[in-house]
PDB file of C-alpha atoms in Angstrom:
ATOM      1  CA  GLU N   1      -1.333  16.585   4.772  1.00 67.00           C
ATOM      2  CA  GLU N   2      -1.184  15.840   8.763  1.00 80.00           C
ATOM      3  CA  LEU N   3      -4.578  14.451   9.791  1.00 79.00           C
ATOM      4  CA  PRO N   4      -6.277  15.727  12.905  1.00 86.00           C
ATOM      5  CA  PRO N   5      -5.493  13.956  15.974  1.00 85.00           C
ATOM      6  CA  ASP N   6      -9.181  13.016  16.468  1.00 87.00           C
ATOM      7  CA  VAL N   7      -9.090  11.370  13.081  1.00 83.00           C
ATOM      8  CA  LEU N   8      -5.288  10.190  13.672  1.00 82.00           C
ATOM      9  CA  GLU N   9      -6.868   8.276  16.985  1.00 83.00           C
ATOM     10  CA  LEU N  10      -9.747   6.124  15.161  1.00 84.00           C
ATOM     11  CA  LEU N  11      -6.810   4.427  12.649  1.00 84.00           C
ATOM     12  CA  PRO N  12      -5.224   1.235  13.582  1.00 86.00           C
ATOM     13  CA  PRO N  13      -1.702   1.280  14.124  1.00 86.00           C
ATOM     14  CA  LEU N  14       0.524   0.733  11.753  1.00 84.00           C
ATOM     15  CA  ASP N  15       3.982  -1.511  11.913  1.00 85.00           C
ATOM     16  CA  ALA N  16       7.071  -0.398  10.216  1.00 87.00           C
ATOM     17  CA  ASP N  17       6.160  -1.536   6.579  1.00 81.00           C
ATOM     18  CA  GLY N  18       2.939   0.484   6.769  1.00 81.00           C
ATOM     19  CA  ARG N  19       0.517  -2.436   7.257  1.00 79.00           C
ATOM     20  CA  ILE N  20      -1.821  -2.808  10.232  1.00 83.00           C
ATOM     21  CA  ALA N  21       0.267  -3.950  13.156  1.00 86.00           C
ATOM     22  CA  GLY N  22      -1.001  -7.532  14.258  1.00 82.00           C
ATOM     23  CA  SER N  23      -1.663  -8.734  10.398  1.00 75.00           C
ATOM     24  CA  ASP N  24       1.203 -11.092   9.964  1.00 75.00           C
ATOM     25  CA  ALA N  25      -1.264 -13.807   9.699  1.00 76.00           C
ATOM     26  CA  LEU N  26      -2.364 -12.173   6.339  1.00 76.00           C
ATOM     27  CA  ASP N  27      -1.084 -13.551   3.060  1.00 78.00           C
ATOM     28  CA  THR N  28      -0.288 -10.316   1.038  1.00 75.00           C
ATOM     29  CA  THR N  29       1.604 -11.756  -1.825  1.00 80.00           C
ATOM     30  CA  LEU N  30       0.550 -11.130  -5.151  1.00 78.00           C
ATOM     31  CA  ARG N  31      -0.949 -13.982  -7.224  1.00 78.00           C
ATOM     32  CA  THR N  32      -2.178 -14.244 -10.558  1.00 76.00           C
ATOM     33  CA  HIS N  33      -4.469 -16.641 -12.251  1.00 73.00           C
ATOM     34  CA  ARG N  34      -4.366 -17.005 -15.733  1.00 71.00           C
ATOM     35  CA  ASP N  35      -7.655 -17.462 -17.108  1.00 70.00           C
ATOM     36  CA  ALA N  36      -9.581 -16.645 -14.255  1.00 71.00           C
ATOM     37  CA  LEU N  37     -12.121 -14.496 -16.177  1.00 73.00           C
ATOM     38  CA  ARG N  38     -13.246 -15.921 -19.623  1.00 77.00           C
ATOM     39  CA  LEU N  39     -14.333 -12.874 -21.331  1.00 77.00           C
ATOM     40  CA  GLU N  40     -15.818 -12.485 -24.673  1.00 80.00           C
ATOM     41  CA  ASP N  41     -13.769 -10.020 -26.829  1.00 82.00           C
ATOM     42  CA  PRO N  42     -16.311  -7.074 -26.553  1.00 87.00           C
ATOM     43  CA  THR N  43     -15.966  -7.273 -22.795  1.00 84.00           C
ATOM     44  CA  LEU N  44     -12.405  -7.678 -22.421  1.00 83.00           C
ATOM     45  CA  THR N  45     -11.882  -4.466 -24.824  1.00 86.00           C
ATOM     46  CA  SER N  46     -14.283  -2.569 -22.425  1.00 86.00           C
ATOM     47  CA  LEU N  47     -12.614  -3.984 -19.459  1.00 84.00           C
ATOM     48  CA  ARG N  48      -9.218  -2.557 -20.693  1.00 86.00           C
ATOM     49  CA  ARG N  49     -10.345   0.757 -21.637  1.00 87.00           C
ATOM     50  CA  ASP N  50     -12.426   1.188 -18.101  1.00 84.00           C
ATOM     51  CA  CYS N  51      -8.947   0.081 -16.627  1.00 84.00           C
ATOM     52  CA  ALA N  52      -7.039   2.320 -19.063  1.00 87.00           C
ATOM     53  CA  VAL N  53      -9.020   5.479 -18.301  1.00 84.00           C
ATOM     54  CA  VAL N  54      -8.765   5.008 -14.396  1.00 80.00           C
ATOM     55  CA  PHE N  55      -4.969   4.359 -14.739  1.00 79.00           C
ATOM     56  CA  ALA N  56      -4.628   7.521 -16.720  1.00 81.00           C
ATOM     57  CA  LEU N  57      -6.596   9.524 -14.160  1.00 79.00           C
ATOM     58  CA  ASP N  58      -4.832   8.897 -11.078  1.00 72.00           C
ATOM     59  CA  GLY N  59      -4.338   5.049 -10.981  1.00 67.00           C
ATOM     60  CA  SER N  60      -7.345   4.164  -8.509  1.00 68.00           C
ATOM     61  CA  ASN N  61     -11.409   4.297  -8.534  1.00 71.00           C
ATOM     62  CA  TRP N  62     -13.640   4.186  -5.605  1.00 77.00           C
ATOM     63  CA  LEU N  63     -17.092   2.256  -5.126  1.00 79.00           C
ATOM     64  CA  GLN N  64     -19.270   3.365  -2.398  1.00 80.00           C
ATOM     65  CA  ALA N  65     -20.869  -0.066  -1.092  1.00 75.00           C
ATOM     66  CA  ASP N  66     -24.265   1.232  -1.585  1.00 82.00           C
ATOM     67  CA  GLN N  67     -23.480   2.838  -5.052  1.00 85.00           C
ATOM     68  CA  ALA N  68     -24.149   1.203  -8.612  1.00 90.00           C
ATOM     69  CA  PRO N  69     -21.269   0.389 -10.890  1.00 88.00           C
ATOM     70  CA  ARG N  70     -20.603   3.126 -13.382  1.00 84.00           C
ATOM     71  CA  CYS N  71     -18.259   0.772 -15.422  1.00 83.00           C
ATOM     72  CA  LEU N  72     -17.566  -2.692 -16.005  1.00 84.00           C
ATOM     73  CA  MET N  73     -14.713  -2.595 -14.094  1.00 83.00           C
ATOM     74  CA  GLU N  74     -16.544  -1.585 -10.857  1.00 84.00           C
ATOM     75  CA  ALA N  75     -18.767  -3.937 -11.635  1.00 86.00           C
ATOM     76  CA  LEU N  76     -16.349  -7.016 -11.369  1.00 83.00           C
ATOM     77  CA  ALA N  77     -14.853  -5.310  -8.550  1.00 82.00           C
ATOM     78  CA  LEU N  78     -18.379  -5.410  -6.904  1.00 84.00           C
ATOM     79  CA  ALA N  79     -19.022  -8.980  -8.034  1.00 82.00           C
ATOM     80  CA  VAL N  80     -15.644 -10.384  -6.346  1.00 79.00           C
ATOM     81  CA  PHE N  81     -16.740  -8.402  -2.760  1.00 79.00           C
ATOM     82  CA  ASP N  82     -20.198  -9.679  -2.838  1.00 77.00           C
ATOM     83  CA  ARG N  83     -18.783 -13.264  -3.438  1.00 71.00           C
TER      84      ARG N  83
END
């Protein structure tokens, strides 16, 4: 679906890879940190369930900046964002 011209002019220009042009200094490589989160079994089970539900729906979830988290996954994302 094509966006209206007035919306398109608000968006930043993209480079050939679909990233914001001029953002070459950003490190966009994937990193993982084993044991970065030390969760007790019930919490880990809840987080895995939340992730499975979101992935099964459409693979994405959105939390507005002024919205309260609706699940553990959103609470974790908000904690990372606030930090």
